[in-house]
Amino acid sequence: RYYSISSSLAMCPNEIHITVAVLQFTTKSGKLCRGVCSNWLNSLKEGALVPYFTRAAASFRMPSDQSVPVIMIGPGTGIAPFRSFWQQRAIDRAENDKDVSKTFGELVLYFGCRESCKDDIYKEELQGYASLKVINGLHTAYSREPDKPK
């Protein structure tokens, strides 16, 4: 099963983070179905070793020119690879903090999930980076918010 890396190597040099939705649902006939890989990962104890391999995605990366604006659109766990983008931008900005000539393009995220309280797992992290102006635009949409129409 392929998962996107959701961490910046510069921010987490000895770790690889992934974002996984644990799949579990009941069919109309009453049968319980579970995602094999997501439930296996969920069952592991902290510190367990996980076999993995990486596959390059040469065309999916931040622009080499950091002044170019970036629009990120991530529904649900599709937000995973973009997490590495905002983490990397935070590192780059911190490293260039004293260089007033350094210009960074806007980093804008459009993110949607079902419920903010259950599915918006990076909400606090995103709000923190938005307040620091690492993320210049944060737009969210929730399709199943309690007491709100679709």
JSON list of C-alpha atoms in Angstrom, two decimals:
[
{"chain": "A", "resi": 1, "resn": "ARG", "atom": "CA", "xyz": [0.00, 0.00, 0.00]},
{"chain": "A", "resi": 2, "resn": "TYR", "atom": "CA", "xyz": [1.40, 3.42, -0.90]},
{"chain": "A", "resi": 3, "resn": "TYR", "atom": "CA", "xyz": [1.20, 6.26, 1.61]},
{"chain": "A", "resi": 4, "resn": "SER", "atom": "CA", "xyz": [2.52, 9.77, 1.13]},
{"chain": "A", "resi": 5, "resn": "ILE", "atom": "CA", "xyz": [5.23, 11.01, 3.45]},
{"chain": "A", "resi": 6, "resn": "SER", "atom": "CA", "xyz": [3.75, 13.77, 5.58]},
{"chain": "A", "resi": 7, "resn": "SER", "atom": "CA", "xyz": [6.87, 15.21, 7.16]},
{"chain": "A", "resi": 8, "resn": "SER", "atom": "CA", "xyz": [9.79, 17.33, 6.06]},
{"chain": "A", "resi": 9, "resn": "LEU", "atom": "CA", "xyz": [13.19, 15.67, 6.18]},
{"chain": "A", "resi": 10, "resn": "ALA", "atom": "CA", "xyz": [14.66, 18.97, 7.41]},
{"chain": "A", "resi": 11, "resn": "MET", "atom": "CA", "xyz": [12.19, 19.14, 10.32]},
{"chain": "A", "resi": 12, "resn": "CYS", "atom": "CA", "xyz": [12.23, 15.42, 11.18]},
{"chain": "A", "resi": 13, "resn": "PRO", "atom": "CA", "xyz": [15.63, 14.15, 10.00]},
{"chain": "A", "resi": 14, "resn": "ASN", "atom": "CA", "xyz": [15.40, 10.68, 11.57]},
{"chain": "A", "resi": 15, "resn": "GLU", "atom": "CA", "xyz": [11.71, 9.99, 11.03]},
{"chain": "A", "resi": 16, "resn": "ILE", "atom": "CA", "xyz": [9.16, 9.44, 8.31]},
{"chain": "A", "resi": 17, "resn": "HIS", "atom": "CA", "xyz": [5.60, 10.48, 9.15]},
{"chain": "A", "resi": 18, "resn": "ILE", "atom": "CA", "xyz": [2.57, 9.20, 7.27]},
{"chain": "A", "resi": 19, "resn": "THR", "atom": "CA", "xyz": [-1.06, 10.23, 7.56]},
{"chain": "A", "resi": 20, "resn": "VAL", "atom": "CA", "xyz": [-3.44, 7.28, 7.64]},
{"chain": "A", "resi": 21, "resn": "ALA", "atom": "CA", "xyz": [-7.20, 7.09, 8.03]},
{"chain": "A", "resi": 22, "resn": "VAL", "atom": "CA", "xyz": [-8.05, 3.86, 9.83]},
{"chain": "A", "resi": 23, "resn": "LEU", "atom": "CA", "xyz": [-10.69, 2.25, 7.67]},
{"chain": "A", "resi": 24, "resn": "GLN", "atom": "CA", "xyz": [-13.52, 0.45, 9.43]},
{"chain": "A", "resi": 25, "resn": "PHE", "atom": "CA", "xyz": [-17.15, 0.33, 8.37]},
{"chain": "A", "resi": 26, "resn": "THR", "atom": "CA", "xyz": [-20.22, -1.87, 8.37]},
{"chain": "A", "resi": 27, "resn": "THR", "atom": "CA", "xyz": [-21.86, -2.78, 5.09]},
{"chain": "A", "resi": 28, "resn": "LYS", "atom": "CA", "xyz": [-25.63, -2.59, 4.57]},
{"chain": "A", "resi": 29, "resn": "SER", "atom": "CA", "xyz": [-25.76, -6.34, 5.16]},
{"chain": "A", "resi": 30, "resn": "GLY", "atom": "CA", "xyz": [-24.13, -5.88, 8.59]},
{"chain": "A", "resi": 31, "resn": "LYS", "atom": "CA", "xyz": [-20.66, -7.18, 7.73]},
{"chain": "A", "resi": 32, "resn": "LEU", "atom": "CA", "xyz": [-17.78, -5.39, 9.46]},
{"chain": "A", "resi": 33, "resn": "CYS", "atom": "CA", "xyz": [-15.03, -4.45, 7.01]},
{"chain": "A", "resi": 34, "resn": "ARG", "atom": "CA", "xyz": [-11.59, -3.17, 7.96]},
{"chain": "A", "resi": 35, "resn": "GLY", "atom": "CA", "xyz": [-8.72, -1.79, 5.95]},
{"chain": "A", "resi": 36, "resn": "VAL", "atom": "CA", "xyz": [-5.92, -4.32, 6.24]},
{"chain": "A", "resi": 37, "resn": "CYS", "atom": "CA", "xyz": [-2.94, -1.97, 6.25]},
{"chain": "A", "resi": 38, "resn": "SER", "atom": "CA", "xyz": [-4.48, 0.92, 8.18]},
{"chain": "A", "resi": 39, "resn": "ASN", "atom": "CA", "xyz": [-5.71, -1.38, 10.96]},
{"chain": "A", "resi": 40, "resn": "TRP", "atom": "CA", "xyz": [-2.37, -3.19, 11.10]},
{"chain": "A", "resi": 41, "resn": "LEU", "atom": "CA", "xyz": [-0.55, 0.13, 11.47]},
{"chain": "A", "resi": 42, "resn": "ASN", "atom": "CA", "xyz": [-3.07, 1.22, 14.09]},
{"chain": "A", "resi": 43, "resn": "SER", "atom": "CA", "xyz": [-2.43, -1.94, 16.11]},
{"chain": "A", "resi": 44, "resn": "LEU", "atom": "CA", "xyz": [1.32, -1.35, 16.44]},
{"chain": "A", "resi": 45, "resn": "LYS", "atom": "CA", "xyz": [2.91, -0.25, 19.69]},
{"chain": "A", "resi": 46, "resn": "GLU", "atom": "CA", "xyz": [4.98, 2.93, 19.77]},
{"chain": "A", "resi": 47, "resn": "GLY", "atom": "CA", "xyz": [8.54, 2.23, 18.67]},
{"chain": "A", "resi": 48, "resn": "ALA", "atom": "CA", "xyz": [7.61, -0.80, 16.54]},
{"chain": "A", "resi": 49, "resn": "LEU", "atom": "CA", "xyz": [9.64, -1.22, 13.37]},
{"chain": "A", "resi": 50, "resn": "VAL", "atom": "CA", "xyz": [7.64, -0.97, 10.16]},
{"chain": "A", "resi": 51, "resn": "PRO", "atom": "CA", "xyz": [9.04, -2.36, 6.91]},
{"chain": "A", "resi": 52, "resn": "TYR", "atom": "CA", "xyz": [8.86, 0.25, 4.16]},
{"chain": "A", "resi": 53, "resn": "PHE", "atom": "CA", "xyz": [10.31, 1.46, 0.90]},
{"chain": "A", "resi": 54, "resn": "THR", "atom": "CA", "xyz": [10.21, 4.88, -0.69]},
{"chain": "A", "resi": 55, "resn": "ARG", "atom": "CA", "xyz": [9.24, 5.76, -4.21]},
{"chain": "A", "resi": 56, "resn": "ALA", "atom": "CA", "xyz": [10.23, 9.11, -5.68]},
{"chain": "A", "resi": 57, "resn": "ALA", "atom": "CA", "xyz": [7.63, 11.47, -7.10]},
{"chain": "A", "resi": 58, "resn": "ALA", "atom": "CA", "xyz": [9.95, 13.71, -9.10]},
{"chain": "A", "resi": 59, "resn": "SER", "atom": "CA", "xyz": [7.26, 16.14, -10.23]},
{"chain": "A", "resi": 60, "resn": "PHE", "atom": "CA", "xyz": [5.58, 16.57, -6.84]},
{"chain": "A", "resi": 61, "resn": "ARG", "atom": "CA", "xyz": [7.72, 18.98, -4.85]},
{"chain": "A", "resi": 62, "resn": "MET", "atom": "CA", "xyz": [7.99, 22.56, -3.74]},
{"chain": "A", "resi": 63, "resn": "PRO", "atom": "CA", "xyz": [9.21, 24.93, -6.47]},
{"chain": "A", "resi": 64, "resn": "SER", "atom": "CA", "xyz": [12.97, 25.54, -6.37]},
{"chain": "A", "resi": 65, "resn": "ASP", "atom": "CA", "xyz": [12.23, 29.27, -6.56]},
{"chain": "A", "resi": 66, "resn": "GLN", "atom": "CA", "xyz": [10.81, 29.97, -3.09]},
{"chain": "A", "resi": 67, "resn": "SER", "atom": "CA", "xyz": [9.16, 33.19, -4.28]},
{"chain": "A", "resi": 68, "resn": "VAL", "atom": "CA", "xyz": [6.68, 31.21, -6.40]},
{"chain": "A", "resi": 69, "resn": "PRO", "atom": "CA", "xyz": [3.22, 30.99, -4.77]},
{"chain": "A", "resi": 70, "resn": "VAL", "atom": "CA", "xyz": [1.95, 27.49, -3.95]},
{"chain": "A", "resi": 71, "resn": "ILE", "atom": "CA", "xyz": [-1.71, 26.45, -3.85]},
{"chain": "A", "resi": 72, "resn": "MET", "atom": "CA", "xyz": [-2.32, 23.16, -2.04]},
{"chain": "A", "resi": 73, "resn": "ILE", "atom": "CA", "xyz": [-5.63, 21.30, -2.36]},
{"chain": "A", "resi": 74, "resn": "GLY", "atom": "CA", "xyz": [-5.99, 18.32, -0.04]},
{"chain": "A", "resi": 75, "resn": "PRO", "atom": "CA", "xyz": [-9.22, 16.48, 0.68]},
{"chain": "A", "resi": 76, "resn": "GLY", "atom": "CA", "xyz": [-9.11, 14.17, 3.72]},
{"chain": "A", "resi": 77, "resn": "THR", "atom": "CA", "xyz": [-5.84, 12.27, 3.97]},
{"chain": "A", "resi": 78, "resn": "GLY", "atom": "CA", "xyz": [-4.87, 13.95, 0.68]},
{"chain": "A", "resi": 79, "resn": "ILE", "atom": "CA", "xyz": [-3.45, 16.64, 2.93]},
{"chain": "A", "resi": 80, "resn": "ALA", "atom": "CA", "xyz": [-0.55, 14.32, 3.83]},
{"chain": "A", "resi": 81, "resn": "PRO", "atom": "CA", "xyz": [2.15, 15.39, 1.35]},
{"chain": "A", "resi": 82, "resn": "PHE", "atom": "CA", "xyz": [1.30, 19.07, 1.83]},
{"chain": "A", "resi": 83, "resn": "ARG", "atom": "CA", "xyz": [2.20, 18.81, 5.51]},
{"chain": "A", "resi": 84, "resn": "SER", "atom": "CA", "xyz": [5.80, 18.35, 4.43]},
{"chain": "A", "resi": 85, "resn": "PHE", "atom": "CA", "xyz": [5.45, 21.51, 2.31]},
{"chain": "A", "resi": 86, "resn": "TRP", "atom": "CA", "xyz": [4.40, 23.76, 5.20]},
{"chain": "A", "resi": 87, "resn": "GLN", "atom": "CA", "xyz": [6.96, 22.18, 7.53]},
{"chain": "A", "resi": 88, "resn": "GLN", "atom": "CA", "xyz": [9.69, 22.79, 4.95]},
{"chain": "A", "resi": 89, "resn": "ARG", "atom": "CA", "xyz": [8.53, 26.38, 4.43]},
{"chain": "A", "resi": 90, "resn": "ALA", "atom": "CA", "xyz": [8.73, 26.96, 8.21]},
{"chain": "A", "resi": 91, "resn": "ILE", "atom": "CA", "xyz": [12.31, 25.66, 8.23]},
{"chain": "A", "resi": 92, "resn": "ASP", "atom": "CA", "xyz": [13.27, 27.74, 5.17]},
{"chain": "A", "resi": 93, "resn": "ARG", "atom": "CA", "xyz": [11.78, 30.90, 6.67]},
{"chain": "A", "resi": 94, "resn": "ALA", "atom": "CA", "xyz": [13.54, 30.32, 10.00]},
{"chain": "A", "resi": 95, "resn": "GLU", "atom": "CA", "xyz": [16.88, 29.79, 8.23]},
{"chain": "A", "resi": 96, "resn": "ASN", "atom": "CA", "xyz": [16.41, 33.01, 6.21]},
{"chain": "A", "resi": 97, "resn": "ASP", "atom": "CA", "xyz": [14.90, 35.08, 9.01]},
{"chain": "A", "resi": 98, "resn": "LYS", "atom": "CA", "xyz": [17.69, 37.65, 8.96]},
{"chain": "A", "resi": 99, "resn": "ASP", "atom": "CA", "xyz": [17.84, 37.95, 5.16]},
{"chain": "A", "resi": 100, "resn": "VAL", "atom": "CA", "xyz": [15.32, 40.73, 4.45]},
{"chain": "A", "resi": 101, "resn": "SER", "atom": "CA", "xyz": [15.87, 40.35, 0.70]},
{"chain": "A", "resi": 102, "resn": "LYS", "atom": "CA", "xyz": [14.53, 36.78, 0.79]},
{"chain": "A", "resi": 103, "resn": "THR", "atom": "CA", "xyz": [10.98, 36.65, -0.55]},
{"chain": "A", "resi": 104, "resn": "PHE", "atom": "CA", "xyz": [8.67, 33.70, -0.06]},
{"chain": "A", "resi": 105, "resn": "GLY", "atom": "CA", "xyz": [5.66, 33.13, -2.26]},
{"chain": "A", "resi": 106, "resn": "GLU", "atom": "CA", "xyz": [2.31, 32.63, -0.60]},
{"chain": "A", "resi": 107, "resn": "LEU", "atom": "CA", "xyz": [1.46, 29.16, 0.66]},
{"chain": "A", "resi": 108, "resn": "VAL", "atom": "CA", "xyz": [-2.31, 28.63, 0.48]},
{"chain": "A", "resi": 109, "resn": "LEU", "atom": "CA", "xyz": [-4.17, 25.49, 1.58]},
{"chain": "A", "resi": 110, "resn": "TYR", "atom": "CA", "xyz": [-7.68, 24.37, 0.67]},
{"chain": "A", "resi": 111, "resn": "PHE", "atom": "CA", "xyz": [-8.62, 21.41, 2.83]},
{"chain": "A", "resi": 112, "resn": "GLY", "atom": "CA", "xyz": [-11.84, 19.49, 3.24]},
{"chain": "A", "resi": 113, "resn": "CYS", "atom": "CA", "xyz": [-12.95, 16.61, 5.41]},
{"chain": "A", "resi": 114, "resn": "ARG", "atom": "CA", "xyz": [-16.14, 15.38, 7.07]},
{"chain": "A", "resi": 115, "resn": "GLU", "atom": "CA", "xyz": [-16.06, 16.77, 10.60]},
{"chain": "A", "resi": 116, "resn": "SER", "atom": "CA", "xyz": [-13.70, 19.33, 12.05]},
{"chain": "A", "resi": 117, "resn": "CYS", "atom": "CA", "xyz": [-13.64, 17.69, 15.49]},
{"chain": "A", "resi": 118, "resn": "LYS", "atom": "CA", "xyz": [-12.84, 14.20, 14.14]},
{"chain": "A", "resi": 119, "resn": "ASP", "atom": "CA", "xyz": [-11.08, 14.55, 10.81]},
{"chain": "A", "resi": 120, "resn": "ASP", "atom": "CA", "xyz": [-9.17, 17.84, 10.87]},
{"chain": "A", "resi": 121, "resn": "ILE", "atom": "CA", "xyz": [-6.18, 16.20, 12.53]},
{"chain": "A", "resi": 122, "resn": "TYR", "atom": "CA", "xyz": [-3.69, 18.98, 11.73]},
{"chain": "A", "resi": 123, "resn": "LYS", "atom": "CA", "xyz": [-6.05, 21.81, 12.72]},
{"chain": "A", "resi": 124, "resn": "GLU", "atom": "CA", "xyz": [-3.93, 23.16, 15.59]},
{"chain": "A", "resi": 125, "resn": "GLU", "atom": "CA", "xyz": [-0.68, 22.76, 13.65]},
{"chain": "A", "resi": 126, "resn": "LEU", "atom": "CA", "xyz": [-2.20, 24.60, 10.68]},
{"chain": "A", "resi": 127, "resn": "GLN", "atom": "CA", "xyz": [-3.58, 27.40, 12.82]},
{"chain": "A", "resi": 128, "resn": "GLY", "atom": "CA", "xyz": [-0.15, 27.81, 14.41]},
{"chain": "A", "resi": 129, "resn": "TYR", "atom": "CA", "xyz": [1.60, 28.08, 11.06]},
{"chain": "A", "resi": 130, "resn": "ALA", "atom": "CA", "xyz": [-1.11, 30.43, 9.78]},
{"chain": "A", "resi": 131, "resn": "SER", "atom": "CA", "xyz": [-0.56, 32.73, 12.78]},
{"chain": "A", "resi": 132, "resn": "LEU", "atom": "CA", "xyz": [3.18, 32.71, 12.00]},
{"chain": "A", "resi": 133, "resn": "LYS", "atom": "CA", "xyz": [2.39, 33.55, 8.34]},
{"chain": "A", "resi": 134, "resn": "VAL", "atom": "CA", "xyz": [4.06, 30.34, 7.14]},
{"chain": "A", "resi": 135, "resn": "ILE", "atom": "CA", "xyz": [0.66, 29.53, 5.62]},
{"chain": "A", "resi": 136, "resn": "ASN", "atom": "CA", "xyz": [-0.87, 32.66, 4.09]},
{"chain": "A", "resi": 137, "resn": "GLY", "atom": "CA", "xyz": [-4.32, 31.29, 3.37]},
{"chain": "A", "resi": 138, "resn": "LEU", "atom": "CA", "xyz": [-6.12, 28.48, 5.18]},
{"chain": "A", "resi": 139, "resn": "HIS", "atom": "CA", "xyz": [-9.50, 27.53, 3.74]},
{"chain": "A", "resi": 140, "resn": "THR", "atom": "CA", "xyz": [-11.47, 24.60, 5.17]},
{"chain": "A", "resi": 141, "resn": "ALA", "atom": "CA", "xyz": [-14.71, 22.89, 4.26]},
{"chain": "A", "resi": 142, "resn": "TYR", "atom": "CA", "xyz": [-16.52, 20.25, 6.30]},
{"chain": "A", "resi": 143, "resn": "SER", "atom": "CA", "xyz": [-19.17, 18.05, 4.69]},
{"chain": "A", "resi": 144, "resn": "ARG", "atom": "CA", "xyz": [-20.69, 16.49, 7.82]},
{"chain": "A", "resi": 145, "resn": "GLU", "atom": "CA", "xyz": [-20.57, 19.11, 10.55]},
{"chain": "A", "resi": 146, "resn": "PRO", "atom": "CA", "xyz": [-23.18, 18.45, 13.23]},
{"chain": "A", "resi": 147, "resn": "ASP", "atom": "CA", "xyz": [-26.13, 20.87, 13.13]},
{"chain": "A", "resi": 148, "resn": "LYS", "atom": "CA", "xyz": [-24.98, 22.44, 9.86]},
{"chain": "A", "resi": 149, "resn": "PRO", "atom": "CA", "xyz": [-26.44, 21.85, 6.39]},
{"chain": "A", "resi": 150, "resn": "LYS", "atom": "CA", "xyz": [-24.30, 20.25, 3.70]}
]
